[in-house]
């Protein structure tokens, strides 16, 4: 495994050919923006590039997708963006695991599974890393690339509310906005953070009513079961941002959202308000992420998953 700097990564991208760009399962704005901005940049360089996602891209991100159809070709280069662990490649993990030529990421829990890695763990989003990389490459930014990068940064910082939004993050967003003043940034933020389907709002009401409180109110847990999804009519993919719901009650240090992907398989999202390192907690359960936003995938019954999580969080609270 080779750790690359920006110049080395730029050189690799200039010389690569026929690239598949892989993004993680349960795609969010950052991995989608990262993937499709990199596709656009590689196409600018005259290369064939295709984005692969193990799950369907949620409809609200359709404005980031290119108008041109995806090309069919045999890849010579495999690149991942915003993917800390190849397990997050879902159905592509077996096919491309161990074959990734380059990983571009910002997660402190990155497993260094790729032959080459550009990791900026202090960046708010993979899109922030890519913005710096593109500047090193002398990329000719256009509106689609700018939309992708802004959306990725905005979504991974909770519309610049989270502690990962640094001065550099704000400068990056400002530079994008100054260069492309006609992009409807306020509308993007509204669609990303405010607009919800009636089914999503009904589901959130049910989640709030069923929210569990543990450790004297320092930890909350919300379970999104398949039964809840069916009862509320919520689109199973319409869960972006739900992880923050568990952190809203006053006094909560760790908020846990457990989503049943299929029978016996649960996607866990964990958020921290202050000093608890949820990335370290999730790493003990086979996952990872950021200090204040992390996740893992657990198998078993809901009761077993709940017990595992609460035991891990209890230890995390004691060590904070």
Short mmCIF file of C-alpha atoms in Angstrom, two decimals:
data_model
loop_
_atom_site.label_atom_id
_atom_site.label_comp_id
_atom_site.label_asym_id
_atom_site.label_seq_id
_atom_site.Cartn_x
_atom_site.Cartn_y
_atom_site.Cartn_z
CA UNK A 1 0.00 0.00 0.00
CA UNK A 2 1.34 3.41 -1.03
CA UNK A 3 0.20 6.68 0.52
CA UNK A 4 0.00 9.39 -2.12
CA UNK A 5 0.09 13.17 -1.94
CA UNK A 6 -1.93 15.43 -4.23
CA UNK A 7 0.75 15.66 -6.90
CA UNK A 8 1.24 11.89 -7.05
CA UNK A 9 -2.52 11.32 -7.20
CA UNK A 10 -2.88 13.89 -9.98
CA UNK A 11 -0.15 12.12 -11.95
CA UNK A 12 -1.86 8.75 -11.47
CA UNK A 13 -5.19 10.10 -12.75
CA UNK A 14 -3.55 11.72 -15.77
CA UNK A 15 -2.02 8.39 -16.75
CA UNK A 16 -4.83 5.97 -15.91
CA UNK A 17 -7.22 4.58 -18.51
CA UNK A 18 -10.74 3.11 -18.56
CA UNK A 19 -11.66 3.73 -14.95
CA UNK A 20 -14.49 2.33 -12.87
CA UNK A 21 -15.26 4.69 -9.97
CA UNK A 22 -16.85 2.83 -7.05
CA UNK A 23 -18.88 4.55 -4.34
CA UNK A 24 -20.29 3.07 -1.15
CA UNK A 25 -23.62 1.39 -0.44
CA UNK A 26 -26.43 3.53 1.00
CA UNK A 27 -25.05 6.42 -1.07
CA UNK A 28 -25.06 9.95 0.33
CA UNK A 29 -24.36 13.34 -1.20
CA UNK A 30 -20.62 13.15 -0.60
CA UNK A 31 -19.93 9.82 -2.30
CA UNK A 32 -22.32 10.66 -5.16
CA UNK A 33 -20.80 14.11 -5.67
CA UNK A 34 -17.30 12.65 -5.44
CA UNK A 35 -17.98 9.86 -7.90
CA UNK A 36 -19.67 11.91 -10.59
CA UNK A 37 -17.29 14.87 -10.31
CA UNK A 38 -14.35 12.52 -10.81
CA UNK A 39 -16.10 10.91 -13.76
CA UNK A 40 -16.53 14.36 -15.34
CA UNK A 41 -12.87 15.24 -14.71
CA UNK A 42 -11.59 12.01 -16.24
CA UNK A 43 -13.83 12.53 -19.25
CA UNK A 44 -12.34 16.01 -19.60
CA UNK A 45 -8.97 14.27 -19.85
CA UNK A 46 -10.29 12.16 -22.70
CA UNK A 47 -10.66 8.99 -20.66
CA UNK A 48 -13.54 6.58 -20.30
CA UNK A 49 -14.99 6.54 -16.80
CA UNK A 50 -18.03 4.96 -15.20
CA UNK A 51 -19.53 5.28 -11.70
CA UNK A 52 -20.72 2.09 -9.99
CA UNK A 53 -22.86 2.09 -6.86
CA UNK A 54 -24.07 -1.08 -5.12
CA UNK A 55 -27.40 0.59 -4.29
CA UNK A 56 -29.75 2.74 -6.32
CA UNK A 57 -28.99 6.47 -6.30
CA UNK A 58 -31.81 8.25 -4.39
CA UNK A 59 -34.01 10.35 -6.66
CA UNK A 60 -33.22 13.62 -4.86
CA UNK A 61 -29.62 13.38 -6.12
CA UNK A 62 -30.64 12.94 -9.76
CA UNK A 63 -29.59 16.52 -10.56
CA UNK A 64 -25.96 15.42 -10.04
CA UNK A 65 -26.10 12.65 -12.63
CA UNK A 66 -24.68 13.32 -16.11
CA UNK A 67 -26.96 13.64 -19.11
CA UNK A 68 -24.79 11.32 -21.17
CA UNK A 69 -25.36 7.55 -20.75
CA UNK A 70 -22.80 5.38 -18.99
CA UNK A 71 -20.35 3.69 -21.36
CA UNK A 72 -19.78 -0.05 -21.43
CA UNK A 73 -16.12 -1.03 -21.30
CA UNK A 74 -13.76 -3.36 -19.48
CA UNK A 75 -11.96 -1.42 -16.75
CA UNK A 76 -8.21 -1.09 -16.59
CA UNK A 77 -8.34 1.02 -13.42
CA UNK A 78 -10.45 0.68 -10.28
CA UNK A 79 -10.88 3.80 -8.13
CA UNK A 80 -12.92 4.24 -4.96
CA UNK A 81 -14.00 7.58 -3.51
CA UNK A 82 -15.36 8.15 0.01
CA UNK A 83 -15.04 4.43 0.78
CA UNK A 84 -13.12 3.72 4.01
CA UNK A 85 -13.48 -0.06 3.86
CA UNK A 86 -14.00 -2.30 0.85
CA UNK A 87 -16.82 -4.03 2.74
CA UNK A 88 -18.84 -0.87 2.01
CA UNK A 89 -18.77 -1.78 -1.69
CA UNK A 90 -21.68 -4.15 -1.05
CA UNK A 91 -22.32 -6.40 -4.02
CA UNK A 92 -19.11 -5.18 -5.69
CA UNK A 93 -16.88 -6.13 -2.75
CA UNK A 94 -16.25 -9.67 -3.92
CA UNK A 95 -15.65 -8.65 -7.52
CA UNK A 96 -13.36 -5.70 -6.89
CA UNK A 97 -12.09 -6.27 -3.35
CA UNK A 98 -8.29 -6.46 -3.42
CA UNK A 99 -8.23 -4.92 -6.91
CA UNK A 100 -8.61 -1.22 -6.09
CA UNK A 101 -5.80 0.80 -7.67
CA UNK A 102 -6.59 4.11 -5.96
CA UNK A 103 -8.70 5.19 -2.99
CA UNK A 104 -9.48 8.86 -2.35
CA UNK A 105 -10.96 9.35 1.10
CA UNK A 106 -11.34 11.50 4.22
CA UNK A 107 -12.25 8.91 6.87
CA UNK A 108 -9.82 8.51 9.75
CA UNK A 109 -10.85 4.84 9.89
CA UNK A 110 -9.69 4.11 6.33
CA UNK A 111 -8.45 0.50 6.12
CA UNK A 112 -5.82 1.19 3.41
CA UNK A 113 -7.16 -1.64 1.29
CA UNK A 114 -6.15 -0.02 -2.02
CA UNK A 115 -2.78 -0.21 -3.76
CA UNK A 116 -2.61 3.60 -3.47
CA UNK A 117 -4.44 5.92 -1.09
CA UNK A 118 -4.91 9.67 -0.91
CA UNK A 119 -6.25 10.26 2.59
CA UNK A 120 -7.01 13.66 4.10
CA UNK A 121 -8.55 12.82 7.45
CA UNK A 122 -8.90 16.49 8.40
CA UNK A 123 -11.11 17.27 5.41
CA UNK A 124 -14.85 17.65 5.98
CA UNK A 125 -15.79 15.58 2.94
CA UNK A 126 -14.30 13.56 0.12
CA UNK A 127 -15.55 16.35 -2.16
CA UNK A 128 -13.33 18.81 -0.27
CA UNK A 129 -10.34 16.52 -0.92
CA UNK A 130 -11.26 16.28 -4.59
CA UNK A 131 -11.62 20.05 -4.91
CA UNK A 132 -8.00 20.45 -3.76
CA UNK A 133 -6.90 17.60 -6.03
CA UNK A 134 -8.59 19.13 -9.08
CA UNK A 135 -6.86 22.43 -8.41
CA UNK A 136 -3.53 20.60 -8.36
CA UNK A 137 -4.48 19.07 -11.70
CA UNK A 138 -5.47 22.39 -13.25
CA UNK A 139 -8.97 21.11 -13.95
CA UNK A 140 -11.32 23.38 -15.90
CA UNK A 141 -14.25 23.50 -13.49
CA UNK A 142 -17.74 23.60 -14.95
CA UNK A 143 -21.21 23.87 -13.41
CA UNK A 144 -21.88 20.10 -13.11
CA UNK A 145 -18.57 19.55 -11.30
CA UNK A 146 -19.24 22.54 -9.04
CA UNK A 147 -22.72 21.22 -8.18
CA UNK A 148 -21.29 17.83 -7.27
CA UNK A 149 -18.57 19.27 -5.06
CA UNK A 150 -20.81 21.77 -3.27
CA UNK A 151 -23.51 19.16 -2.62
CA UNK A 152 -20.99 16.69 -1.24
CA UNK A 153 -19.49 19.23 1.14
CA UNK A 154 -22.87 20.58 2.24
CA UNK A 155 -24.33 17.15 2.96
CA UNK A 156 -21.32 15.81 4.87
CA UNK A 157 -21.21 18.93 7.07
CA UNK A 158 -24.95 19.02 7.74
CA UNK A 159 -25.23 22.28 5.77
CA UNK A 160 -22.04 23.53 7.51
CA UNK A 161 -23.45 22.90 11.02
CA UNK A 162 -21.18 20.02 12.08
CA UNK A 163 -17.82 20.44 13.77
CA UNK A 164 -16.03 19.06 10.70
CA UNK A 165 -16.85 22.28 8.82
CA UNK A 166 -13.53 24.10 9.18
CA UNK A 167 -12.43 27.49 7.94
CA UNK A 168 -10.92 25.68 4.93
CA UNK A 169 -14.30 24.05 4.27
CA UNK A 170 -16.03 27.43 4.22
CA UNK A 171 -13.31 28.86 1.95
CA UNK A 172 -13.77 25.96 -0.47
CA UNK A 173 -17.54 26.46 -0.58
CA UNK A 174 -17.09 30.21 -1.01
CA UNK A 175 -14.70 29.73 -3.93
CA UNK A 176 -17.19 27.43 -5.65
CA UNK A 177 -20.04 29.89 -5.07
CA UNK A 178 -17.99 32.84 -6.36
CA UNK A 179 -16.97 30.96 -9.50
CA UNK A 180 -20.52 29.75 -10.23
CA UNK A 181 -22.97 32.32 -8.83
CA UNK A 182 -25.90 31.04 -10.90
CA UNK A 183 -26.10 27.64 -9.20
CA UNK A 184 -29.19 27.66 -6.90
CA UNK A 185 -27.32 26.84 -3.69
CA UNK A 186 -30.21 27.71 -1.39
CA UNK A 187 -32.48 25.41 -3.40
CA UNK A 188 -29.93 22.59 -3.18
CA UNK A 189 -29.78 23.04 0.59
CA UNK A 190 -33.57 23.07 0.83
CA UNK A 191 -33.87 19.80 -1.08
CA UNK A 192 -31.03 18.21 0.86
CA UNK A 193 -32.11 19.23 4.36
CA UNK A 194 -35.67 20.54 4.52
CA UNK A 195 -37.90 18.81 1.99
CA UNK A 196 -39.30 15.45 3.11
CA UNK A 197 -41.95 13.19 1.70
CA UNK A 198 -45.15 12.78 3.75
CA UNK A 199 -44.12 9.15 4.27
CA UNK A 200 -40.72 10.23 5.62
CA UNK A 201 -42.37 12.64 8.06
CA UNK A 202 -44.76 9.92 9.21
CA UNK A 203 -41.80 7.61 9.74
CA UNK A 204 -39.92 10.24 11.75
CA UNK A 205 -42.95 10.70 14.01
CA UNK A 206 -43.02 6.94 14.62
CA UNK A 207 -39.27 6.93 15.28
CA UNK A 208 -39.52 9.74 17.81
CA UNK A 209 -42.34 7.95 19.63
CA UNK A 210 -40.31 4.73 19.73
CA UNK A 211 -36.99 6.39 20.67
CA UNK A 212 -35.20 4.60 23.51
CA UNK A 213 -33.20 6.43 26.18
CA UNK A 214 -30.25 4.76 27.92
CA UNK A 215 -27.52 5.62 30.43
CA UNK A 216 -29.42 8.45 32.13
CA UNK A 217 -30.42 9.96 28.81
CA UNK A 218 -26.86 10.15 27.45
CA UNK A 219 -27.66 7.68 24.68
CA UNK A 220 -30.67 7.33 22.42
CA UNK A 221 -31.50 4.54 20.01
CA UNK A 222 -33.95 4.54 17.12
CA UNK A 223 -34.79 1.36 15.21
CA UNK A 224 -36.06 1.60 11.63
CA UNK A 225 -37.41 -1.89 11.04
CA UNK A 226 -38.85 -3.26 7.83
CA UNK A 227 -42.21 -3.30 9.61
CA UNK A 228 -41.96 0.46 10.29
CA UNK A 229 -40.98 1.13 6.69
CA UNK A 230 -43.97 -0.89 5.44
CA UNK A 231 -46.38 0.67 7.93
CA UNK A 232 -45.43 4.26 7.07
CA UNK A 233 -44.98 3.72 3.33
CA UNK A 234 -41.51 5.25 3.49
CA UNK A 235 -39.10 4.56 0.66
CA UNK A 236 -36.34 2.42 2.23
CA UNK A 237 -33.77 4.62 0.46
CA UNK A 238 -35.29 7.81 1.90
CA UNK A 239 -33.28 7.61 5.12
CA UNK A 240 -30.57 10.18 4.37
CA UNK A 241 -30.13 12.42 7.40
CA UNK A 242 -32.22 10.26 9.72
CA UNK A 243 -29.15 9.41 11.79
CA UNK A 244 -29.14 12.93 13.20
CA UNK A 245 -32.64 12.51 14.63
CA UNK A 246 -31.35 10.43 17.54
CA UNK A 247 -28.96 13.21 18.57
CA UNK A 248 -31.59 15.93 18.86
CA UNK A 249 -32.86 15.40 22.44
CA UNK A 250 -31.17 17.60 25.02
CA UNK A 251 -28.43 15.91 27.04
CA UNK A 252 -27.71 13.16 24.51
CA UNK A 253 -24.04 12.34 23.93
CA UNK A 254 -24.47 9.41 21.52
CA UNK A 255 -27.35 8.86 19.11
CA UNK A 256 -27.80 5.50 17.42
CA UNK A 257 -29.97 4.74 14.41
CA UNK A 258 -30.44 1.08 13.51
CA UNK A 259 -31.94 0.37 10.08
CA UNK A 260 -32.97 -3.13 9.07
CA UNK A 261 -31.62 -3.60 5.53
CA UNK A 262 -32.95 -7.15 5.28
CA UNK A 263 -33.97 -9.85 7.72
CA UNK A 264 -31.16 -10.24 10.24
CA UNK A 265 -28.95 -7.52 8.76
CA UNK A 266 -28.80 -4.04 10.32
CA UNK A 267 -27.06 -0.88 9.20
CA UNK A 268 -26.00 1.17 12.21
CA UNK A 269 -25.35 4.92 12.14
CA UNK A 270 -23.86 6.53 15.23
CA UNK A 271 -23.50 10.23 16.00
CA UNK A 272 -21.72 12.03 18.86
CA UNK A 273 -22.54 15.41 20.32
CA UNK A 274 -19.33 16.20 22.19
CA UNK A 275 -16.41 14.08 23.39
CA UNK A 276 -17.32 10.48 22.60
CA UNK A 277 -15.37 8.93 19.71
CA UNK A 278 -18.03 6.97 17.82
CA UNK A 279 -15.52 5.93 15.15
CA UNK A 280 -13.59 4.03 17.83
CA UNK A 281 -16.83 2.47 19.09
CA UNK A 282 -17.87 1.36 15.61
CA UNK A 283 -14.40 -0.02 14.88
CA UNK A 284 -14.88 -2.47 17.77
CA UNK A 285 -17.95 -3.68 15.87
CA UNK A 286 -16.25 -4.00 12.50
CA UNK A 287 -17.11 -0.53 11.19
CA UNK A 288 -15.66 2.95 11.41
CA UNK A 289 -16.01 6.49 10.12
CA UNK A 290 -15.40 9.87 11.73
CA UNK A 291 -14.93 10.80 15.37
CA UNK A 292 -18.46 12.22 15.56
CA UNK A 293 -20.17 10.29 12.76
CA UNK A 294 -19.59 6.60 12.13
CA UNK A 295 -21.34 3.34 11.39
CA UNK A 296 -21.17 -0.40 11.05
CA UNK A 297 -23.13 -3.38 9.74
CA UNK A 298 -24.35 -5.99 12.23
CA UNK A 299 -26.09 -9.32 11.83
CA UNK A 300 -28.38 -11.16 14.22
CA UNK A 301 -31.71 -10.48 15.86
CA UNK A 302 -32.66 -6.92 16.76
CA UNK A 303 -32.32 -7.84 20.45
CA UNK A 304 -28.78 -9.12 19.87
CA UNK A 305 -27.82 -6.03 17.87
CA UNK A 306 -29.25 -3.75 20.56
CA UNK A 307 -27.24 -5.54 23.27
CA UNK A 308 -24.00 -5.32 21.27
CA UNK A 309 -24.49 -1.62 20.60
CA UNK A 310 -25.40 -0.63 24.13
CA UNK A 311 -22.46 -2.53 25.57
CA UNK A 312 -20.07 -0.81 23.14
CA UNK A 313 -21.55 2.64 23.79
CA UNK A 314 -21.42 2.14 27.55
CA UNK A 315 -17.68 1.51 27.31
CA UNK A 316 -17.32 4.52 25.00
CA UNK A 317 -19.08 6.80 27.44
CA UNK A 318 -16.88 5.54 30.28
CA UNK A 319 -13.74 6.26 28.26
CA UNK A 320 -14.79 9.72 27.09
#
